[in-house]
PQR file with spaces between the fields and no chain letter, atoms N, CA, C, O and H, PARSE charges and radii, in Angstrom:
ATOM       1  N    MET     1      10.133   -0.111  -21.608 -0.4000 1.5000
ATOM       2  CA   MET     1       9.918    1.231  -21.133 -0.0000 2.0000
ATOM       3  C    MET     1       8.943    1.948  -22.069  0.5500 1.7000
ATOM       4  O    MET     1       9.045    1.829  -23.290 -0.5500 1.4000
ATOM       5  N    LYS     2       8.008    2.685  -21.495 -0.4000 1.5000
ATOM       6  CA   LYS     2       7.004    3.405  -22.270 -0.0000 2.0000
ATOM       7  C    LYS     2       7.615    4.633  -22.932  0.5500 1.7000
ATOM       8  O    LYS     2       8.374    5.371  -22.304 -0.5500 1.4000
ATOM       9  H    LYS     2       7.925    2.781  -20.503  0.4000 1.0000
ATOM      10  N    GLU     3       7.282    4.850  -24.207 -0.4000 1.5000
ATOM      11  CA   GLU     3       7.782    6.021  -24.931 -0.0000 2.0000
ATOM      12  C    GLU     3       7.061    7.276  -24.445  0.5500 1.7000
ATOM      13  O    GLU     3       5.836    7.286  -24.320 -0.5500 1.4000
ATOM      14  H    GLU     3       6.665    4.250  -24.717  0.4000 1.0000
ATOM      15  N    ILE     4       7.823    8.329  -24.173 -0.4000 1.5000
ATOM      16  CA   ILE     4       7.257    9.600  -23.723 -0.0000 2.0000
ATOM      17  C    ILE     4       6.919   10.442  -24.946  0.5500 1.7000
ATOM      18  O    ILE     4       7.791   10.715  -25.772 -0.5500 1.4000
ATOM      19  H    ILE     4       8.817    8.320  -24.274  0.4000 1.0000
ATOM      20  N    LYS     5       5.658   10.856  -25.069 -0.4000 1.5000
ATOM      21  CA   LYS     5       5.223   11.620  -26.232 -0.0000 2.0000
ATOM      22  C    LYS     5       5.379   13.122  -26.035  0.5500 1.7000
ATOM      23  O    LYS     5       5.584   13.861  -26.997 -0.5500 1.4000
ATOM      24  H    LYS     5       4.950   10.635  -24.398  0.4000 1.0000
ATOM      25  N    PHE     6       5.282   13.576  -24.772 -0.4000 1.5000
ATOM      26  CA   PHE     6       5.368   15.005  -24.494 -0.0000 2.0000
ATOM      27  C    PHE     6       6.334   15.253  -23.349  0.5500 1.7000
ATOM      28  O    PHE     6       6.468   14.436  -22.439 -0.5500 1.4000
ATOM      29  H    PHE     6       5.115   12.976  -23.990  0.4000 1.0000
ATOM      30  N    LEU     7       7.005   16.399  -23.412 -0.4000 1.5000
ATOM      31  CA   LEU     7       7.914   16.814  -22.349 -0.0000 2.0000
ATOM      32  C    LEU     7       7.481   18.208  -21.910  0.5500 1.7000
ATOM      33  O    LEU     7       7.381   19.116  -22.736 -0.5500 1.4000
ATOM      34  H    LEU     7       6.896   17.063  -24.151  0.4000 1.0000
ATOM      35  N    TYR     8       7.226   18.380  -20.631 -0.4000 1.5000
ATOM      36  CA   TYR     8       6.748   19.656  -20.094 -0.0000 2.0000
ATOM      37  C    TYR     8       7.860   20.364  -19.351  0.5500 1.7000
ATOM      38  O    TYR     8       8.587   19.763  -18.560 -0.5500 1.4000
ATOM      39  H    TYR     8       7.307   17.643  -19.961  0.4000 1.0000
ATOM      40  N    HIS     9       7.977   21.652  -19.619 -0.4000 1.5000
ATOM      41  CA   HIS     9       9.003   22.477  -18.991 -0.0000 2.0000
ATOM      42  C    HIS     9       8.304   23.534  -18.156  0.5500 1.7000
ATOM      43  O    HIS     9       7.351   24.158  -18.624 -0.5500 1.4000
ATOM      44  H    HIS     9       7.387   22.140  -20.261  0.4000 1.0000
ATOM      45  N    GLY    10       8.759   23.745  -16.930 -0.4000 1.5000
ATOM      46  CA   GLY    10       8.123   24.714  -16.039 -0.0000 2.0000
ATOM      47  C    GLY    10       8.428   26.143  -16.427  0.5500 1.7000
ATOM      48  O    GLY    10       9.325   26.761  -15.854 -0.5500 1.4000
ATOM      49  H    GLY    10       9.533   23.238  -16.550  0.4000 1.0000
ATOM      50  N    SER    11       7.707   26.674  -17.381 -0.4000 1.5000
ATOM      51  CA   SER    11       7.917   28.042  -17.832 -0.0000 2.0000
ATOM      52  C    SER    11       6.574   28.667  -18.196  0.5500 1.7000
ATOM      53  O    SER    11       5.657   27.981  -18.648 -0.5500 1.4000
ATOM      54  H    SER    11       6.978   26.172  -17.847  0.4000 1.0000
ATOM      55  N    ARG    12       6.475   29.978  -17.992 -0.4000 1.5000
ATOM      56  CA   ARG    12       5.257   30.693  -18.384 -0.0000 2.0000
ATOM      57  C    ARG    12       5.260   31.007  -19.876  0.5500 1.7000
ATOM      58  O    ARG    12       4.261   31.493  -20.407 -0.5500 1.4000
ATOM      59  H    ARG    12       7.220   30.534  -17.625  0.4000 1.0000
ATOM      60  N    PHE    13       6.368   30.736  -20.557 -0.4000 1.5000
ATOM      61  CA   PHE    13       6.526   31.110  -21.954 -0.0000 2.0000
ATOM      62  C    PHE    13       6.612   29.877  -22.839  0.5500 1.7000
ATOM      63  O    PHE    13       7.234   28.881  -22.471 -0.5500 1.4000
ATOM      64  H    PHE    13       7.180   30.341  -20.126  0.4000 1.0000
ATOM      65  N    LEU    14       5.986   29.948  -24.003 -0.4000 1.5000
ATOM      66  CA   LEU    14       6.033   28.856  -24.974 -0.0000 2.0000
ATOM      67  C    LEU    14       7.291   29.015  -25.814  0.5500 1.7000
ATOM      68  O    LEU    14       7.508   30.068  -26.413 -0.5500 1.4000
ATOM      69  H    LEU    14       5.481   30.757  -24.302  0.4000 1.0000
ATOM      70  N    SER    15       8.114   27.988  -25.862 -0.4000 1.5000
ATOM      71  CA   SER    15       9.365   28.023  -26.622 -0.0000 2.0000
ATOM      72  C    SER    15       9.438   26.823  -27.548  0.5500 1.7000
ATOM      73  O    SER    15       9.033   25.718  -27.189 -0.5500 1.4000
ATOM      74  H    SER    15       7.938   27.132  -25.376  0.4000 1.0000
ATOM      75  N    GLU    16       9.959   27.056  -28.740 -0.4000 1.5000
ATOM      76  CA   GLU    16      10.168   25.936  -29.656 -0.0000 2.0000
ATOM      77  C    GLU    16      11.433   25.177  -29.295  0.5500 1.7000
ATOM      78  O    GLU    16      11.529   23.970  -29.512 -0.5500 1.4000
ATOM      79  H    GLU    16      10.288   27.954  -29.031  0.4000 1.0000
ATOM      80  N    ILE    17      12.410   25.901  -28.737 -0.4000 1.5000
ATOM      81  CA   ILE    17      13.675   25.291  -28.334 -0.0000 2.0000
ATOM      82  C    ILE    17      13.877   25.585  -26.845  0.5500 1.7000
ATOM      83  O    ILE    17      13.817   26.740  -26.422 -0.5500 1.4000
ATOM      84  H    ILE    17      12.332   26.882  -28.560  0.4000 1.0000
ATOM      85  N    ILE    18      14.111   24.558  -26.073 -0.4000 1.5000
ATOM      86  CA   ILE    18      14.364   24.729  -24.641 -0.0000 2.0000
ATOM      87  C    ILE    18      15.866   24.808  -24.434  0.5500 1.7000
ATOM      88  O    ILE    18      16.600   23.895  -24.812 -0.5500 1.4000
ATOM      89  H    ILE    18      14.159   23.620  -26.417  0.4000 1.0000
ATOM      90  N    LYS    19      16.328   25.916  -23.824 -0.4000 1.5000
ATOM      91  CA   LYS    19      17.754   26.121  -23.595 -0.0000 2.0000
ATOM      92  C    LYS    19      18.068   26.011  -22.105  0.5500 1.7000
ATOM      93  O    LYS    19      17.265   26.437  -21.275 -0.5500 1.4000
ATOM      94  H    LYS    19      15.731   26.657  -23.517  0.4000 1.0000
ATOM      95  N    PRO    20      19.230   25.443  -21.754 -0.5600 1.5000
ATOM      96  CA   PRO    20      19.606   25.347  -20.345  0.2800 2.0000
ATOM      97  C    PRO    20      19.760   26.734  -19.713  0.5500 1.7000
ATOM      98  O    PRO    20      20.280   27.658  -20.337 -0.5500 1.4000
ATOM      99  N    ASN    21      19.305   26.860  -18.483 -0.4000 1.5000
ATOM     100  CA   ASN    21      19.455   28.073  -17.687 -0.0000 2.0000
ATOM     101  C    ASN    21      19.933   27.698  -16.301  0.5500 1.7000
ATOM     102  O    ASN    21      19.811   26.546  -15.883 -0.5500 1.4000
ATOM     103  H    ASN    21      18.882   26.109  -17.975  0.4000 1.0000
ATOM     104  N    LEU    22      20.475   28.670  -15.590 -0.4000 1.5000
ATOM     105  CA   LEU    22      20.902   28.446  -14.214 -0.0000 2.0000
ATOM     106  C    LEU    22      19.670   28.450  -13.324  0.5500 1.7000
ATOM     107  O    LEU    22      18.938   29.439  -13.286 -0.5500 1.4000
ATOM     108  H    LEU    22      20.574   29.606  -15.929  0.4000 1.0000
ATOM     109  N    ALA    23      19.436   27.368  -12.616 -0.4000 1.5000
ATOM     110  CA   ALA    23      18.288   27.264  -11.727 -0.0000 2.0000
ATOM     111  C    ALA    23      18.566   28.011  -10.430  0.5500 1.7000
ATOM     112  O    ALA    23      19.718   28.166  -10.023 -0.5500 1.4000
ATOM     113  H    ALA    23      20.031   26.565  -12.647  0.4000 1.0000
ATOM     114  N    THR    24      17.508   28.464   -9.794 -0.4000 1.5000
ATOM     115  CA   THR    24      17.651   29.140   -8.501 -0.0000 2.0000
ATOM     116  C    THR    24      16.972   28.290   -7.449  0.5500 1.7000
ATOM     117  O    THR    24      15.914   28.648   -6.930 -0.5500 1.4000
ATOM     118  H    THR    24      16.573   28.338  -10.124  0.4000 1.0000
ATOM     119  N    GLY    25      17.582   27.172   -7.141 -0.4000 1.5000
ATOM     120  CA   GLY    25      17.021   26.263   -6.150 -0.0000 2.0000
ATOM     121  C    GLY    25      17.300   26.732   -4.736  0.5500 1.7000
ATOM     122  O    GLY    25      18.087   27.652   -4.514 -0.5500 1.4000
ATOM     123  H    GLY    25      18.441   26.882   -7.562  0.4000 1.0000
ATOM     124  N    ILE    26      16.655   26.097   -3.799 -0.4000 1.5000
ATOM     125  CA   ILE    26      16.865   26.401   -2.382 -0.0000 2.0000
ATOM     126  C    ILE    26      17.802   25.344   -1.823  0.5500 1.7000
ATOM     127  O    ILE    26      17.582   24.148   -2.014 -0.5500 1.4000
ATOM     128  H    ILE    26      16.016   25.349   -3.979  0.4000 1.0000
ATOM     129  N    GLY    27      18.839   25.781   -1.136 -0.4000 1.5000
ATOM     130  CA   GLY    27      19.770   24.821   -0.561 -0.0000 2.0000
ATOM     131  C    GLY    27      21.143   24.934   -1.191  0.5500 1.7000
ATOM     132  O    GLY    27      21.587   26.019   -1.567 -0.5500 1.4000
ATOM     133  H    GLY    27      19.018   26.752   -0.980  0.4000 1.0000
ATOM     134  N    SER    28      21.802   23.805   -1.300 -0.4000 1.5000
ATOM     135  CA   SER    28      23.177   23.769   -1.787 -0.0000 2.0000
ATOM     136  C    SER    28      23.261   24.007   -3.286  0.5500 1.7000
ATOM     137  O    SER    28      22.246   24.081   -3.979 -0.5500 1.4000
ATOM     138  H    SER    28      21.441   22.923   -0.995  0.4000 1.0000
ATOM     139  N    ALA    29      24.487   24.126   -3.769 -0.4000 1.5000
ATOM     140  CA   ALA    29      24.732   24.381   -5.196 -0.0000 2.0000
ATOM     141  C    ALA    29      24.184   23.260   -6.081  0.5500 1.7000
ATOM     142  O    ALA    29      23.914   23.489   -7.260 -0.5500 1.4000
ATOM     143  H    ALA    29      25.311   24.067   -3.205  0.4000 1.0000
ATOM     144  N    LYS    30      24.015   22.060   -5.537 -0.4000 1.5000
ATOM     145  CA   LYS    30      23.497   20.958   -6.364 -0.0000 2.0000
ATOM     146  C    LYS    30      22.055   21.218   -6.809  0.5500 1.7000
ATOM     147  O    LYS    30      21.567   20.551   -7.721 -0.5500 1.4000
ATOM     148  H    LYS    30      24.235   21.874   -4.579  0.4000 1.0000
ATOM     149  N    ASN    31      21.358   22.186   -6.175 -0.4000 1.5000
ATOM     150  CA   ASN    31      19.996   22.552   -6.575 -0.0000 2.0000
ATOM     151  C    ASN    31      19.980   23.713   -7.552  0.5500 1.7000
ATOM     152  O    ASN    31      18.907   24.170   -7.947 -0.5500 1.4000
ATOM     153  H    ASN    31      21.754   22.728   -5.434  0.4000 1.0000
ATOM     154  N    SER    32      21.156   24.202   -7.953 -0.4000 1.5000
ATOM     155  CA   SER    32      21.244   25.361   -8.845 -0.0000 2.0000
ATOM     156  C    SER    32      22.108   25.065  -10.064  0.5500 1.7000
ATOM     157  O    SER    32      22.996   25.847  -10.404 -0.5500 1.4000
ATOM     158  H    SER    32      22.027   23.831   -7.632  0.4000 1.0000
ATOM     159  N    LEU    33      21.854   23.959  -10.710 -0.4000 1.5000
ATOM     160  CA   LEU    33      22.632   23.563  -11.876 -0.0000 2.0000
ATOM     161  C    LEU    33      22.169   24.304  -13.126  0.5500 1.7000
ATOM     162  O    LEU    33      21.019   24.735  -13.211 -0.5500 1.4000
ATOM     163  H    LEU    33      21.133   23.323  -10.434  0.4000 1.0000
ATOM     164  N    CYS    34      23.066   24.448  -14.090 -0.4000 1.5000
ATOM     165  CA   CYS    34      22.698   24.980  -15.391 -0.0000 2.0000
ATOM     166  C    CYS    34      22.196   23.788  -16.193  0.5500 1.7000
ATOM     167  O    CYS    34      22.981   22.976  -16.682 -0.5500 1.4000
ATOM     168  H    CYS    34      24.001   24.098  -14.021  0.4000 1.0000
ATOM     169  N    ALA    35      20.877   23.697  -16.321 -0.4000 1.5000
ATOM     170  CA   ALA    35      20.290   22.509  -16.917 -0.0000 2.0000
ATOM     171  C    ALA    35      18.904   22.831  -17.461  0.5500 1.7000
ATOM     172  O    ALA    35      18.432   23.965  -17.375 -0.5500 1.4000
ATOM     173  H    ALA    35      20.240   24.357  -15.924  0.4000 1.0000
ATOM     174  N    ILE    36      18.271   21.822  -18.016 -0.4000 1.5000
ATOM     175  CA   ILE    36      16.879   21.917  -18.427 -0.0000 2.0000
ATOM     176  C    ILE    36      16.087   21.036  -17.475  0.5500 1.7000
ATOM     177  O    ILE    36      16.280   19.821  -17.426 -0.5500 1.4000
ATOM     178  H    ILE    36      18.655   20.901  -18.086  0.4000 1.0000
ATOM     179  N    TYR    37      15.211   21.653  -16.733 -0.4000 1.5000
ATOM     180  CA   TYR    37      14.371   20.918  -15.797 -0.0000 2.0000
ATOM     181  C    TYR    37      13.034   20.665  -16.470  0.5500 1.7000
ATOM     182  O    TYR    37      12.287   21.603  -16.748 -0.5500 1.4000
ATOM     183  H    TYR    37      15.054   22.640  -16.773  0.4000 1.0000
ATOM     184  N    ALA    38      12.735   19.416  -16.730 -0.4000 1.5000
ATOM     185  CA   ALA    38      11.526   19.065  -17.464 -0.0000 2.0000
ATOM     186  C    ALA    38      10.995   17.737  -16.947  0.5500 1.7000
ATOM     187  O    ALA    38      11.699   16.985  -16.272 -0.5500 1.4000
ATOM     188  H    ALA    38      13.343   18.654  -16.505  0.4000 1.0000
ATOM     189  N    SER    39       9.742   17.469  -17.276 -0.4000 1.5000
ATOM     190  CA   SER    39       9.088   16.253  -16.806 -0.0000 2.0000
ATOM     191  C    SER    39       8.104   15.757  -17.856  0.5500 1.7000
ATOM     192  O    SER    39       7.588   16.541  -18.652 -0.5500 1.4000
ATOM     193  H    SER    39       9.170   18.080  -17.824  0.4000 1.0000
ATOM     194  N    HIS    40       7.848   14.461  -17.855 -0.4000 1.5000
ATOM     195  CA   HIS    40       6.811   13.913  -18.730 -0.0000 2.0000
ATOM     196  C    HIS    40       5.431   14.089  -18.083  0.5500 1.7000
ATOM     197  O    HIS    40       4.408   13.852  -18.724 -0.5500 1.4000
ATOM     198  H    HIS    40       8.267   13.824  -17.208  0.4000 1.0000
ATOM     199  N    ASP    41       5.409   14.508  -16.798 -0.4000 1.5000
ATOM     200  CA   ASP    41       4.173   14.696  -16.049 -0.0000 2.0000
ATOM     201  C    ASP    41       3.788   16.176  -16.014  0.5500 1.7000
ATOM     202  O    ASP    41       4.436   16.975  -15.337 -0.5500 1.4000
ATOM     203  H    ASP    41       6.240   14.700  -16.277  0.4000 1.0000
ATOM     204  N    ARG    42       2.744   16.533  -16.738 -0.4000 1.5000
ATOM     205  CA   ARG    42       2.297   17.932  -16.839 -0.0000 2.0000
ATOM     206  C    ARG    42       2.014   18.532  -15.459  0.5500 1.7000
ATOM     207  O    ARG    42       2.391   19.674  -15.195 -0.5500 1.4000
ATOM     208  H    ARG    42       2.218   15.884  -17.289  0.4000 1.0000
ATOM     209  N    ASN    43       1.360   17.779  -14.586 -0.4000 1.5000
ATOM     210  CA   ASN    43       1.005   18.295  -13.267 -0.0000 2.0000
ATOM     211  C    ASN    43       2.228   18.574  -12.393  0.5500 1.7000
ATOM     212  O    ASN    43       2.163   19.423  -11.504 -0.5500 1.4000
ATOM     213  H    ASN    43       1.054   16.852  -14.801  0.4000 1.0000
ATOM     214  N    PHE    44       3.321   17.886  -12.626 -0.4000 1.5000
ATOM     215  CA   PHE    44       4.558   18.151  -11.895 -0.0000 2.0000
ATOM     216  C    PHE    44       5.217   19.434  -12.392  0.5500 1.7000
ATOM     217  O    PHE    44       5.799   20.170  -11.596 -0.5500 1.4000
ATOM     218  H    PHE    44       3.373   17.197  -13.348  0.4000 1.0000
ATOM     219  N    ALA    45       5.138   19.715  -13.691 -0.4000 1.5000
ATOM     220  CA   ALA    45       5.796   20.885  -14.281 -0.0000 2.0000
ATOM     221  C    ALA    45       5.050   22.192  -14.023  0.5500 1.7000
ATOM     222  O    ALA    45       5.677   23.248  -13.944 -0.5500 1.4000
ATOM     223  H    ALA    45       4.665   19.117  -14.338  0.4000 1.0000
ATOM     224  N    ILE    46       3.726   22.140  -13.890 -0.4000 1.5000
ATOM     225  CA   ILE    46       2.923   23.358  -13.747 -0.0000 2.0000
ATOM     226  C    ILE    46       3.383   24.277  -12.621  0.5500 1.7000
ATOM     227  O    ILE    46       3.531   25.473  -12.871 -0.5500 1.4000
ATOM     228  H    ILE    46       3.217   21.282  -13.953  0.4000 1.0000
ATOM     229  N    PRO    47       3.623   23.798  -11.389 -0.5600 1.5000
ATOM     230  CA   PRO    47       4.026   24.719  -10.319  0.2800 2.0000
ATOM     231  C    PRO    47       5.311   25.500  -10.622  0.5500 1.7000
ATOM     232  O    PRO    47       5.489   26.609  -10.116 -0.5500 1.4000
ATOM     233  N    PHE    48       6.197   24.943  -11.430 -0.4000 1.5000
ATOM     234  CA   PHE    48       7.448   25.621  -11.760 -0.0000 2.0000
ATOM     235  C    PHE    48       7.243   26.794  -12.707  0.5500 1.7000
ATOM     236  O    PHE    48       8.151   27.603  -12.896 -0.5500 1.4000
ATOM     237  H    PHE    48       6.052   24.043  -11.841  0.4000 1.0000
ATOM     238  N    SER    49       6.058   26.893  -13.303 -0.4000 1.5000
ATOM     239  CA   SER    49       5.774   28.014  -14.198 -0.0000 2.0000
ATOM     240  C    SER    49       5.133   29.187  -13.465  0.5500 1.7000
ATOM     241  O    SER    49       4.977   30.268  -14.033 -0.5500 1.4000
ATOM     242  H    SER    49       5.320   26.236  -13.149  0.4000 1.0000
ATOM     243  N    LEU    50       4.767   28.976  -12.215 -0.4000 1.5000
ATOM     244  CA   LEU    50       4.130   30.034  -11.431 -0.0000 2.0000
ATOM     245  C    LEU    50       5.188   30.982  -10.866  0.5500 1.7000
ATOM     246  O    LEU    50       6.230   30.528  -10.393 -0.5500 1.4000
ATOM     247  H    LEU    50       4.894   28.098  -11.754  0.4000 1.0000
ATOM     248  N    PRO    51       4.934   32.294  -10.909 -0.5600 1.5000
ATOM     249  CA   PRO    51       5.915   33.234  -10.357  0.2800 2.0000
ATOM     250  C    PRO    51       5.965   33.134   -8.829  0.5500 1.7000
ATOM     251  O    PRO    51       4.928   33.010   -8.176 -0.5500 1.4000
ATOM     252  N    ILE    52       7.160   33.189   -8.273 -0.4000 1.5000
ATOM     253  CA   ILE    52       7.336   33.178   -6.823 -0.0000 2.0000
ATOM     254  C    ILE    52       7.435   34.618   -6.348  0.5500 1.7000
ATOM     255  O    ILE    52       8.241   35.394   -6.862 -0.5500 1.4000
ATOM     256  H    ILE    52       8.002   33.290   -8.803  0.4000 1.0000
ATOM     257  N    VAL    53       6.613   34.975   -5.363 -0.4000 1.5000
ATOM     258  CA   VAL    53       6.564   36.330   -4.835 -0.0000 2.0000
ATOM     259  C    VAL    53       7.124   36.324   -3.420  0.5500 1.7000
ATOM     260  O    VAL    53       6.834   35.422   -2.633 -0.5500 1.4000
ATOM     261  H    VAL    53       5.959   34.344   -4.945  0.4000 1.0000
ATOM     262  N    VAL    54       7.931   37.337   -3.101 -0.4000 1.5000
ATOM     263  CA   VAL    54       8.494   37.469   -1.756 -0.0000 2.0000
ATOM     264  C    VAL    54       7.821   38.664   -1.081  0.5500 1.7000
ATOM     265  O    VAL    54       7.789   39.757   -1.645 -0.5500 1.4000
ATOM     266  H    VAL    54       8.166   38.069   -3.740  0.4000 1.0000
ATOM     267  N    ASP    55       7.276   38.459    0.137 -0.4000 1.5000
ATOM     268  CA   ASP    55       6.636   39.561    0.839 -0.0000 2.0000
ATOM     269  C    ASP    55       7.649   40.318    1.702  0.5500 1.7000
ATOM     270  O    ASP    55       8.835   39.988    1.694 -0.5500 1.4000
ATOM     271  H    ASP    55       7.302   37.570    0.596  0.4000 1.0000
ATOM     272  N    LYS    56       7.191   41.325    2.442 -0.4000 1.5000
ATOM     273  CA   LYS    56       8.090   42.187    3.235 -0.0000 2.0000
ATOM     274  C    LYS    56       8.788   41.428    4.359  0.5500 1.7000
ATOM     275  O    LYS    56       9.789   41.906    4.891 -0.5500 1.4000
ATOM     276  H    LYS    56       6.228   41.593    2.448  0.4000 1.0000
ATOM     277  N    ASN    57       8.273   40.239    4.735 -0.4000 1.5000
ATOM     278  CA   ASN    57       8.897   39.417    5.783 -0.0000 2.0000
ATOM     279  C    ASN    57       9.786   38.328    5.207  0.5500 1.7000
ATOM     280  O    ASN    57      10.195   37.418    5.929 -0.5500 1.4000
ATOM     281  H    ASN    57       7.460   39.850    4.303  0.4000 1.0000
ATOM     282  N    ASN    58      10.090   38.407    3.918 -0.4000 1.5000
ATOM     283  CA   ASN    58      10.909   37.412    3.217 -0.0000 2.0000
ATOM     284  C    ASN    58      10.253   36.043    3.101  0.5500 1.7000
ATOM     285  O    ASN    58      10.945   35.036    2.950 -0.5500 1.4000
ATOM     286  H    ASN    58       9.757   39.145    3.332  0.4000 1.0000
ATOM     287  N    ASN    59       8.922   35.996    3.171 -0.4000 1.5000
ATOM     288  CA   ASN    59       8.201   34.754    2.937 -0.0000 2.0000
ATOM     289  C    ASN    59       7.925   34.615    1.458  0.5500 1.7000
ATOM     290  O    ASN    59       7.540   35.582    0.801 -0.5500 1.4000
ATOM     291  H    ASN    59       8.360   36.814    3.294  0.4000 1.0000
ATOM     292  N    CYS    60       8.121   33.413    0.925 -0.4000 1.5000
ATOM     293  CA   CYS    60       7.894   33.163   -0.495 -0.0000 2.0000
ATOM     294  C    CYS    60       6.561   32.447   -0.682  0.5500 1.7000
ATOM     295  O    CYS    60       6.207   31.563    0.098 -0.5500 1.4000
ATOM     296  H    CYS    60       8.435   32.628    1.459  0.4000 1.0000
ATOM     297  N    PHE    61       5.830   32.834   -1.718 -0.4000 1.5000
ATOM     298  CA   PHE    61       4.580   32.165   -2.038 -0.0000 2.0000
ATOM     299  C    PHE    61       4.303   32.304   -3.527  0.5500 1.7000
ATOM     300  O    PHE    61       4.898   33.139   -4.208 -0.5500 1.4000
ATOM     301  H    PHE    61       6.117   33.551   -2.352  0.4000 1.0000
ATOM     302  N    TRP    62       3.377   31.461   -4.031 -0.4000 1.5000
ATOM     303  CA   TRP    62       2.988   31.528   -5.440 -0.0000 2.0000
ATOM     304  C    TRP    62       1.831   32.472   -5.588  0.5500 1.7000
ATOM     305  O    TRP    62       1.340   32.680   -6.698 -0.5500 1.4000
ATOM     306  H    TRP    62       2.893   30.783   -3.478  0.4000 1.0000
């Protein structure tokens, strides 16, 4: 197995220590765990750092 050199966390803020938070996933409770969501793939983590905006019709977008 290849050693992972970097771990990316979907956040707009730079942190030295990553702490578990309650996720706000869409769907059942299994998508809203208190955990650290991270990836070795930078491109996968980037969208999670973008703010989600809700318009007057309850549509969500980045």
